[in-house]
Amino acid sequence: MVTPSGLAEEAAAAAMAEYVECMDEITRRSRFVQDFYGLSVDRFPLPVVAETVGLQMRKILELIAKASLAAHRAAWDEASLWFKRDWNAKAILERIEKVNPRFYPHPVKESQVFASGPLKAEWEDVPEDIYLTKGRFIDAYDAIGKMMHAHLPGESVDYGGFLLRTRAWDEQIHELLAMHQVFLLGVPDAFFLVQMNVDGRPTWSQWAKIESGEPPQIL
């Protein structure tokens, strides 16, 4: 079978295996952050807690930004270098967008499923006020970078306020990824629907528009 994008089914599946691995790592890191919140109360200095959580959140954000490139090692490696060399999230996302203009996950919720004939479905966009938009991604990444940098002795740092913000970011990331469409580099004519399961690995299916005005059909 060949998908409408021209990619063999096996190649598309391999690309999504790489993507799902990124989503799986995001889930594991998010669970660590949530567990660490509970374990760290009164056990570790507040700066240590903030820096530990901040590091995990930064890793999660980088995985979100790079995941659609996962099946293309050269593009992935180049994006990884950008994160190492440049702390400016806006500039990094603009570079990734030039490689894959639709790199950012598109959060949706199912609105209608058509049972007759081949499986077709429609989705509604998730309201922007509840998920991690690209603008909020930039704000979060830059705030983490500022907090992680060395501070002068005696400099006042609001670690408690920072941790409250990380909780909000974690919730917004959940809303971004719970059910989302992703457009992989090299698959221009179809998209993948990804669902992040509470138990077990994320699941995915491939969809494509079949006619103008028609709902997407599963492949």
XYZ file of N, CA and C in Angstrom:
657
model
N 0.846 -1.204 0.000
C 0.000 0.000 0.000
C 0.873 1.242 0.000
N 0.468 2.261 -0.750
C 1.149 3.548 -0.729
C 0.151 4.602 -0.287
N 0.526 5.431 0.679
C -0.360 6.480 1.171
C -0.459 7.585 0.130
N -1.473 8.480 0.222
C -1.576 9.583 -0.729
C -0.349 10.473 -0.749
N 0.432 10.486 0.311
C 1.634 11.313 0.345
C 2.751 10.727 -0.505
N 2.584 9.479 -0.932
C 3.633 8.836 -1.701
C 4.577 8.023 -0.834
N 4.422 8.094 0.466
C 5.265 7.307 1.362
C 4.690 5.906 1.490
N 5.534 4.904 1.438
C 5.075 3.546 1.670
C 4.521 3.429 3.079
N 3.561 2.538 3.249
C 2.931 2.358 4.553
C 3.969 2.048 5.622
N 4.958 1.225 5.276
C 5.983 0.860 6.251
C 6.796 2.081 6.675
N 7.086 2.973 5.732
C 7.863 4.170 6.051
C 7.072 5.114 6.944
N 5.769 5.253 6.661
C 4.926 6.099 7.497
C 4.846 5.539 8.912
N 4.711 4.210 9.018
C 4.649 3.581 10.336
C 5.956 3.769 11.092
N 7.077 3.670 10.380
C 8.376 3.865 11.027
C 8.530 5.301 11.517
N 8.053 6.256 10.714
C 8.119 7.660 11.115
C 7.297 7.900 12.369
N 6.114 7.293 12.424
C 5.268 7.493 13.597
C 5.805 6.768 14.819
N 6.515 5.665 14.612
C 7.143 4.978 15.750
C 8.127 5.915 16.438
N 8.880 6.681 15.646
C 9.813 7.656 16.208
C 9.054 8.758 16.940
N 7.964 9.215 16.344
C 7.175 10.284 16.959
C 6.575 9.822 18.285
N 5.995 8.621 18.274
C 5.380 8.084 19.490
C 6.414 7.910 20.594
N 7.636 7.561 20.230
C 8.698 7.443 21.228
C 8.931 8.788 21.918
N 8.885 9.869 21.151
C 9.007 11.209 21.747
C 7.844 11.488 22.692
N 6.622 11.148 22.266
C 5.452 11.376 23.113
C 5.538 10.545 24.388
N 6.051 9.320 24.248
C 6.218 8.445 25.407
C 7.205 9.055 26.406
N 8.283 9.610 25.889
C 9.267 10.238 26.774
C 8.680 11.463 27.463
N 7.862 12.218 26.751
C 7.182 13.358 27.369
C 6.321 12.885 28.532
N 5.580 11.795 28.323
C 4.722 11.254 29.378
C 5.540 10.857 30.598
N 6.660 10.170 30.374
C 7.496 9.739 31.500
C 8.065 10.934 32.264
N 8.522 11.928 31.545
C 9.083 13.109 32.211
C 7.999 13.881 32.962
N 6.812 13.958 32.388
C 5.710 14.644 33.061
C 5.321 13.921 34.348
N 5.299 12.588 34.294
C 4.984 11.815 35.505
C 6.040 12.038 36.579
N 7.308 12.109 36.170
C 8.373 12.380 37.138
C 8.144 13.724 37.813
N 7.820 14.742 37.016
C 7.581 16.075 37.574
C 6.448 16.031 38.584
N 5.351 15.367 38.233
C 4.206 15.296 39.137
C 4.556 14.546 40.416
N 5.301 13.451 40.289
C 5.720 12.700 41.480
C 6.692 13.517 42.324
N 7.574 14.242 41.666
C 8.592 15.016 42.377
C 7.970 16.144 43.180
N 6.897 16.740 42.661
C 6.188 17.762 43.431
C 5.820 17.216 44.808
N 5.256 15.996 44.827
C 4.804 15.418 46.085
C 5.936 14.978 46.985
N 7.005 14.426 46.400
C 8.115 13.907 47.198
C 9.019 14.999 47.748
N 9.063 16.141 47.081
C 10.069 17.148 47.408
C 9.670 18.095 48.529
N 8.402 18.070 48.931
C 7.949 18.996 49.965
C 8.740 18.767 51.254
N 9.399 19.807 51.717
C 10.176 19.799 52.971
C 11.393 18.866 52.944
N 11.709 18.268 51.802
C 12.844 17.340 51.747
C 14.058 17.943 51.055
N 13.816 18.863 50.134
C 14.914 19.456 49.374
C 14.796 20.975 49.404
N 15.924 21.673 49.276
C 15.868 23.135 49.193
C 15.028 23.567 47.991
N 14.290 24.647 48.148
C 13.404 25.113 47.085
C 14.135 25.358 45.760
N 15.351 25.943 45.767
C 16.054 26.115 44.492
C 16.325 24.791 43.774
N 16.632 23.732 44.538
C 16.893 22.423 43.936
C 15.622 21.879 43.287
N 14.501 22.036 43.975
C 13.222 21.574 43.423
C 12.909 22.320 42.129
N 13.051 23.645 42.167
C 12.733 24.463 40.997
C 13.631 24.116 39.814
N 14.916 23.924 40.070
C 15.848 23.621 38.985
C 15.614 22.221 38.417
N 15.273 21.260 39.285
C 14.993 19.899 38.819
C 13.752 19.875 37.939
N 12.699 20.518 38.417
C 11.460 20.581 37.637
C 11.689 21.371 36.350
N 12.420 22.478 36.452
C 12.683 23.299 35.277
C 13.422 22.544 34.189
N 14.397 21.721 34.579
C 15.147 20.939 33.598
C 14.235 19.967 32.860
N 13.358 19.275 33.606
C 12.440 18.325 32.973
C 11.460 19.037 32.047
N 10.958 20.193 32.481
C 10.027 20.939 31.643
C 10.709 21.399 30.357
N 11.965 21.806 30.462
C 12.685 22.235 29.266
C 12.860 21.066 28.294
N 13.190 19.883 28.822
C 13.323 18.698 27.975
C 11.996 18.378 27.280
N 10.893 18.518 28.012
C 9.572 18.254 27.441
C 9.284 19.219 26.294
N 9.565 20.489 26.506
C 9.325 21.484 25.463
C 10.163 21.194 24.220
N 11.405 20.811 24.412
C 12.269 20.503 23.269
C 11.744 19.294 22.493
N 11.222 18.301 23.205
C 10.648 17.136 22.532
C 9.414 17.516 21.725
N 8.578 18.388 22.268
C 7.397 18.851 21.531
C 7.820 19.519 20.225
N 8.833 20.372 20.314
C 9.272 21.130 19.142
C 9.917 20.244 18.086
N 10.645 19.212 18.508
C 11.430 18.402 17.568
C 10.732 17.130 17.103
N 9.642 16.744 17.748
C 9.080 15.409 17.526
C 8.720 15.143 16.070
N 8.192 16.141 15.356
C 7.778 15.901 13.970
C 8.962 15.681 13.039
N 10.178 15.929 13.535
C 11.391 15.712 12.742
C 12.067 14.386 13.078
N 11.475 13.623 14.001
C 12.163 12.472 14.590
C 12.599 11.436 13.564
N 11.838 11.280 12.497
C 12.177 10.264 11.501
C 13.248 10.737 10.523
N 13.662 11.993 10.645
C 14.684 12.556 9.753
C 15.875 12.955 10.606
N 16.840 12.064 10.714
C 17.941 12.222 11.664
C 18.708 13.522 11.462
N 18.964 13.898 10.211
C 19.734 15.122 9.966
C 18.983 16.345 10.482
N 17.674 16.412 10.209
C 16.872 17.549 10.672
C 16.774 17.548 12.194
N 16.617 16.361 12.785
C 16.551 16.244 14.248
C 17.849 16.721 14.887
N 18.974 16.258 14.356
C 20.268 16.638 14.920
C 20.507 18.138 14.797
N 20.087 18.713 13.679
C 20.274 20.154 13.490
C 19.431 20.936 14.492
N 18.176 20.513 14.695
C 17.317 21.180 15.672
C 17.884 21.039 17.081
N 18.459 19.883 17.385
C 19.069 19.680 18.704
C 20.210 20.666 18.929
N 20.993 20.924 17.891
C 22.086 21.894 18.000
C 21.553 23.296 18.239
N 20.430 23.626 17.625
C 19.849 24.956 17.842
C 19.497 25.152 19.307
N 18.924 24.116 19.925
C 18.555 24.240 21.339
C 19.791 24.353 22.229
N 20.879 23.718 21.824
C 22.101 23.786 22.627
C 22.790 25.139 22.510
N 22.709 25.741 21.328
C 23.476 26.960 21.059
C 22.677 28.243 21.256
N 21.365 28.155 21.164
C 20.540 29.363 21.164
C 19.454 29.225 22.218
N 19.409 30.171 23.166
C 18.402 30.121 24.227
C 17.125 30.861 23.842
N 17.099 31.434 22.642
C 15.946 32.215 22.198
C 14.912 31.282 21.568
N 13.840 30.995 22.314
C 12.851 30.022 21.843
C 12.182 30.475 20.553
N 11.882 31.750 20.438
C 11.211 32.254 19.235
C 12.067 32.001 17.998
N 13.363 32.272 18.103
C 14.260 32.059 16.966
C 14.362 30.578 16.612
N 14.394 29.724 17.638
C 14.496 28.278 17.396
C 13.250 27.765 16.683
N 12.068 28.170 17.164
C 10.827 27.707 16.540
C 10.720 28.199 15.104
N 11.184 29.398 14.850
C 11.154 29.918 13.479
C 12.039 29.081 12.563
N 13.176 28.616 13.072
C 14.056 27.765 12.268
C 13.403 26.419 11.989
N 12.799 25.831 13.031
C 12.131 24.538 12.843
C 10.969 24.683 11.866
N 10.267 25.810 11.942
C 9.125 26.050 11.058
C 9.553 26.117 9.590
N 10.769 26.559 9.338
C 11.274 26.583 7.967
C 11.523 25.168 7.448
N 11.869 24.257 8.349
C 12.092 22.858 7.969
C 10.762 22.138 7.790
N 9.851 22.327 8.738
C 8.518 21.723 8.689
C 7.505 22.781 9.123
N 6.857 23.470 8.169
C 5.943 24.567 8.508
C 4.808 24.164 9.449
N 4.473 22.876 9.513
C 3.361 22.431 10.365
C 3.882 21.516 11.478
N 5.016 21.901 12.045
C 5.678 21.054 13.043
C 4.932 20.996 14.362
N 4.163 22.033 14.689
C 3.606 22.128 16.040
C 2.326 21.308 16.145
N 2.159 20.529 17.230
C 0.945 19.727 17.398
C -0.310 20.599 17.336
N -1.349 20.066 16.708
C -2.620 20.796 16.585
C -3.664 20.082 17.445
N -4.003 20.619 18.624
C -4.921 19.924 19.533
C -6.364 19.966 19.036
N -7.036 18.833 19.124
C -8.418 18.728 18.645
C -9.235 17.873 19.607
N -10.544 17.925 19.416
C -11.449 16.988 20.079
C -12.426 16.492 19.030
N -12.786 15.232 19.128
C -13.644 14.613 18.120
C -15.034 15.211 18.187
N -15.595 15.555 17.016
C -16.939 16.125 16.989
C -17.944 15.234 16.281
N -17.487 14.447 15.296
C -18.419 13.611 14.550
C -17.682 12.466 13.880
N -18.275 11.273 13.952
C -17.740 10.096 13.268
C -18.802 9.585 12.312
N -18.419 9.314 11.075
C -19.342 8.823 10.060
C -19.166 7.312 9.952
N -20.212 6.576 10.302
C -20.102 5.123 10.432
C -20.226 4.393 9.099
N -20.955 4.959 8.136
C -21.178 4.238 6.885
C -19.963 4.348 5.972
N -19.630 3.245 5.311
C -18.499 3.244 4.398
C -17.180 3.327 5.137
N -16.133 3.790 4.438
C -14.823 3.940 5.096
C -14.930 4.902 6.279
N -14.169 4.633 7.312
C -14.238 5.455 8.517
C -13.829 6.889 8.216
N -14.736 7.823 8.512
C -14.472 9.245 8.351
C -14.805 9.944 9.663
N -14.179 11.086 9.885
C -14.426 11.805 11.139
C -14.132 13.282 10.958
N -14.701 14.070 11.856
C -14.413 15.494 11.918
C -14.004 15.837 13.342
N -13.189 16.878 13.468
C -12.709 17.292 14.787
C -12.890 18.791 14.961
N -13.017 19.184 16.221
C -13.072 20.601 16.565
C -11.747 21.008 17.189
N -11.369 22.255 16.974
C -10.158 22.769 17.607
C -10.374 22.940 19.105
N -9.347 22.661 19.888
C -9.376 22.918 21.327
C -9.214 24.426 21.538
N -9.991 25.038 22.450
C -9.863 26.483 22.695
C -8.434 26.868 23.068
N -7.954 27.956 22.502
C -6.563 28.361 22.707
C -6.244 28.720 24.150
N -7.259 29.074 24.926
C -6.972 29.542 26.291
C -6.610 28.408 27.245
N -6.694 27.139 26.802
C -6.418 26.049 27.742
C -5.170 25.231 27.389
N -4.598 25.426 26.207
C -3.440 24.594 25.852
C -2.198 25.444 25.629
N -1.059 24.783 25.509
C 0.216 25.468 25.325
C 0.364 25.877 23.858
N -0.026 27.101 23.564
C 0.155 27.638 22.220
C 1.643 27.870 21.958
N 1.977 28.198 20.720
C 3.379 28.510 20.423
C 3.847 29.728 21.216
N 2.956 30.695 21.398
C 3.319 31.864 22.197
C 3.624 31.500 23.636
N 2.815 30.616 24.225
C 3.056 30.182 25.608
C 4.306 29.301 25.681
N 4.547 28.525 24.640
C 5.780 27.729 24.575
C 6.986 28.655 24.697
N 6.994 29.717 23.908
C 8.116 30.663 23.918
C 8.283 31.288 25.293
N 7.180 31.726 25.894
C 7.243 32.333 27.234
C 7.794 31.341 28.252
N 7.306 30.084 28.194
C 7.738 29.068 29.157
C 9.221 28.750 28.986
N 9.653 28.532 27.752
C 11.055 28.158 27.508
C 12.000 29.267 27.949
N 11.641 30.499 27.637
C 12.499 31.621 28.021
C 12.528 31.803 29.537
N 11.377 31.620 30.200
C 11.328 31.753 31.661
C 12.171 30.674 32.338
N 12.124 29.456 31.802
C 12.937 28.367 32.360
C 14.419 28.680 32.188
N 14.788 29.181 31.017
C 16.184 29.519 30.773
C 16.702 30.558 31.748
N 15.899 31.579 32.015
C 16.314 32.624 32.956
C 16.463 32.061 34.365
N 15.550 31.181 34.763
C 15.607 30.610 36.104
C 16.805 29.677 36.261
N 17.165 28.964 35.192
C 18.237 27.978 35.278
C 19.621 28.605 35.283
N 19.749 29.811 34.804
C 21.057 30.467 34.781
C 21.510 30.799 36.196
N 22.813 30.850 36.391
C 23.368 31.152 37.717
C 22.933 32.542 38.165
N 22.593 32.651 39.434
C 22.175 33.929 40.004
C 23.262 34.457 40.929
N 23.315 35.763 41.056
C 24.293 36.385 41.947
C 23.974 36.047 43.396
N 24.985 35.917 44.254
C 24.732 35.676 45.681
C 23.823 36.760 46.252
N 22.803 36.339 46.955
C 21.882 37.283 47.560
C 20.790 37.783 46.633
N 20.853 37.393 45.360
C 19.826 37.828 44.409
C 18.501 37.144 44.728
N 17.437 37.914 44.718
C 16.111 37.382 45.036
C 15.534 36.653 43.820
N 15.172 35.388 44.028
C 14.577 34.582 42.964
C 13.279 33.987 43.494
N 12.199 34.174 42.767
C 10.890 33.679 43.201
C 10.715 32.225 42.750
N 11.340 31.306 43.483
C 11.258 29.893 43.116
C 9.838 29.356 43.277
N 9.146 29.796 44.324
C 7.778 29.335 44.531
C 6.868 29.752 43.392
N 7.004 30.997 42.958
C 6.207 31.469 41.829
C 6.533 30.720 40.553
N 7.813 30.403 40.375
C 8.225 29.644 39.198
C 7.582 28.262 39.195
N 7.558 27.596 40.353
C 6.963 26.260 40.426
C 5.470 26.297 40.134
N 4.797 27.351 40.563
C 3.377 27.491 40.234
C 3.190 27.598 38.722
N 4.092 28.304 38.074
C 4.005 28.434 36.618
C 4.259 27.093 35.934
N 5.175 26.288 36.478
C 5.437 24.984 35.858
C 4.213 24.080 35.940
N 3.447 24.193 37.014
C 2.211 23.400 37.121
C 1.230 23.804 36.021
N 1.125 25.110 35.797
C 0.228 25.593 34.743
C 0.702 25.119 33.374
N 2.012 25.176 33.140
C 2.544 24.707 31.854
C 2.282 23.223 31.667
N 2.435 22.440 32.730
C 2.208 21.000 32.642
C 0.763 20.711 32.238
N -0.178 21.443 32.820
C -1.591 21.265 32.468
C -1.847 21.672 31.017
N -1.229 22.763 30.587
C -1.413 23.225 29.209
C -0.798 22.252 28.208
N 0.313 21.636 28.573
C 0.928 20.623 27.708
C 0.007 19.412 27.577
N -0.612 19.025 28.683
C -1.567 17.909 28.637
C -2.697 18.215 27.656
N -3.237 19.435 27.704
C -4.328 19.812 26.805
C -3.850 19.875 25.354
N -2.600 20.254 25.153
C -2.034 20.311 23.801
C -1.934 18.927 23.176
N -1.522 17.944 23.972
C -1.163 16.640 23.418
C -2.212 15.554 23.594
N -3.216 15.755 24.449
C -4.176 14.689 24.770
C -4.721 14.023 23.510
N -5.207 14.816 22.581
C -5.577 14.345 21.243
C -5.129 15.433 20.273
N -4.216 15.093 19.387
C -3.714 16.127 18.488
C -3.405 15.574 17.104
N -3.449 16.462 16.143
C -3.039 16.142 14.787
C -1.584 16.557 14.621
N -0.820 15.736 13.928
C 0.576 16.069 13.662
C 0.859 15.840 12.182
N 1.612 16.753 11.615
C 2.003 16.671 10.212
C 3.508 16.434 10.170
N 3.905 15.242 9.795
C 5.314 14.875 9.831
C 6.068 15.418 8.622
N 7.325 15.728 8.834
C 8.200 16.110 7.738
C 8.284 14.955 6.747
N 8.007 15.243 5.478
C 8.050 14.208 4.455
C 6.711 13.555 4.175
N 5.645 13.948 4.902
C 4.301 13.406 4.671
C 3.360 14.592 4.482
N 3.366 15.236 3.313
C 2.654 16.497 3.142
C 1.151 16.385 2.945
N 0.652 15.244 2.504
C -0.747 15.152 2.098
C -1.636 14.406 3.077
N -1.111 14.056 4.209
C -1.889 13.335 5.211
C -1.457 13.805 6.588
N -2.310 13.547 7.556
C -1.924 13.863 8.930
C -2.162 12.647 9.805
N -1.567 12.668 10.972
C -1.712 11.576 11.928
C -2.449 12.100 13.150
N -3.405 11.316 13.626
C -4.130 11.644 14.849
C -3.511 10.847 15.989
N -3.046 11.549 17.005
C -2.363 10.915 18.137
C -3.192 11.107 19.390
N -3.364 10.028 20.153
C -4.067 10.087 21.432
C -3.131 9.601 22.531
N -2.982 10.440 23.539
C -2.097 10.125 24.661
C -2.903 9.374 25.715
N -2.638 8.088 25.851
C -3.377 7.269 26.801
C -2.812 7.418 28.204
N -3.704 7.392 29.188
C -3.270 7.466 30.579
C -2.436 6.240 30.928
N -2.889 5.076 30.488
C -2.156 3.830 30.706
C -1.694 3.292 29.353
N -0.419 3.029 29.243
C 0.097 2.497 27.994
C 0.621 3.580 27.072
N 1.099 3.140 25.906
C 1.718 4.055 24.955
C 0.668 4.833 24.165
N 1.070 5.982 23.613
C 0.151 6.730 22.751
C -0.268 5.883 21.549
N -1.456 6.135 21.043
C -1.938 5.453 19.847
C -2.058 6.470 18.715
N -2.009 5.977 17.479
C -2.094 6.896 16.348
C -2.816 6.245 15.182
N -3.351 7.074 14.310
C -3.956 6.624 13.061
C -3.665 7.675 12.000
N -3.635 7.255 10.740
C -3.303 8.160 9.640
C -4.563 8.513 8.863
N -4.704 9.805 8.536
C -5.904 10.298 7.868
C -5.512 11.151 6.668
N -6.446 11.252 5.712
C -6.199 12.108 4.552
C -7.528 12.651 4.043
N -7.494 13.872 3.513
C -8.659 14.431 2.826
C -8.819 13.684 1.502
N -10.062 13.249 1.202
C -10.264 12.503 -0.038
C -10.874 13.378 -1.140
N -11.729 14.328 -0.763
C -12.297 15.270 -1.721
C -12.512 16.587 -1.010
N -12.510 17.668 -1.773
C -12.757 18.979 -1.186
C -14.132 18.993 -0.539
N -14.197 19.446 0.697
C -15.466 19.512 1.416
C -15.833 18.244 2.142
N -15.114 17.165 1.886
C -15.380 15.898 2.549
C -14.555 15.794 3.831
N -15.085 15.113 4.865
C -14.298 14.909 6.085
C -13.123 13.983 5.827
N -12.054 14.100 6.617
C -10.898 13.217 6.433
C -11.278 11.751 6.598
N -10.593 10.887 5.864
C -10.826 9.445 5.904
C -9.588 8.755 6.443
N -9.813 7.736 7.284
C -8.688 6.978 7.830
C -8.046 6.161 6.719
N -6.734 6.009 6.796
C -5.997 5.234 5.789
C -5.642 3.855 6.331
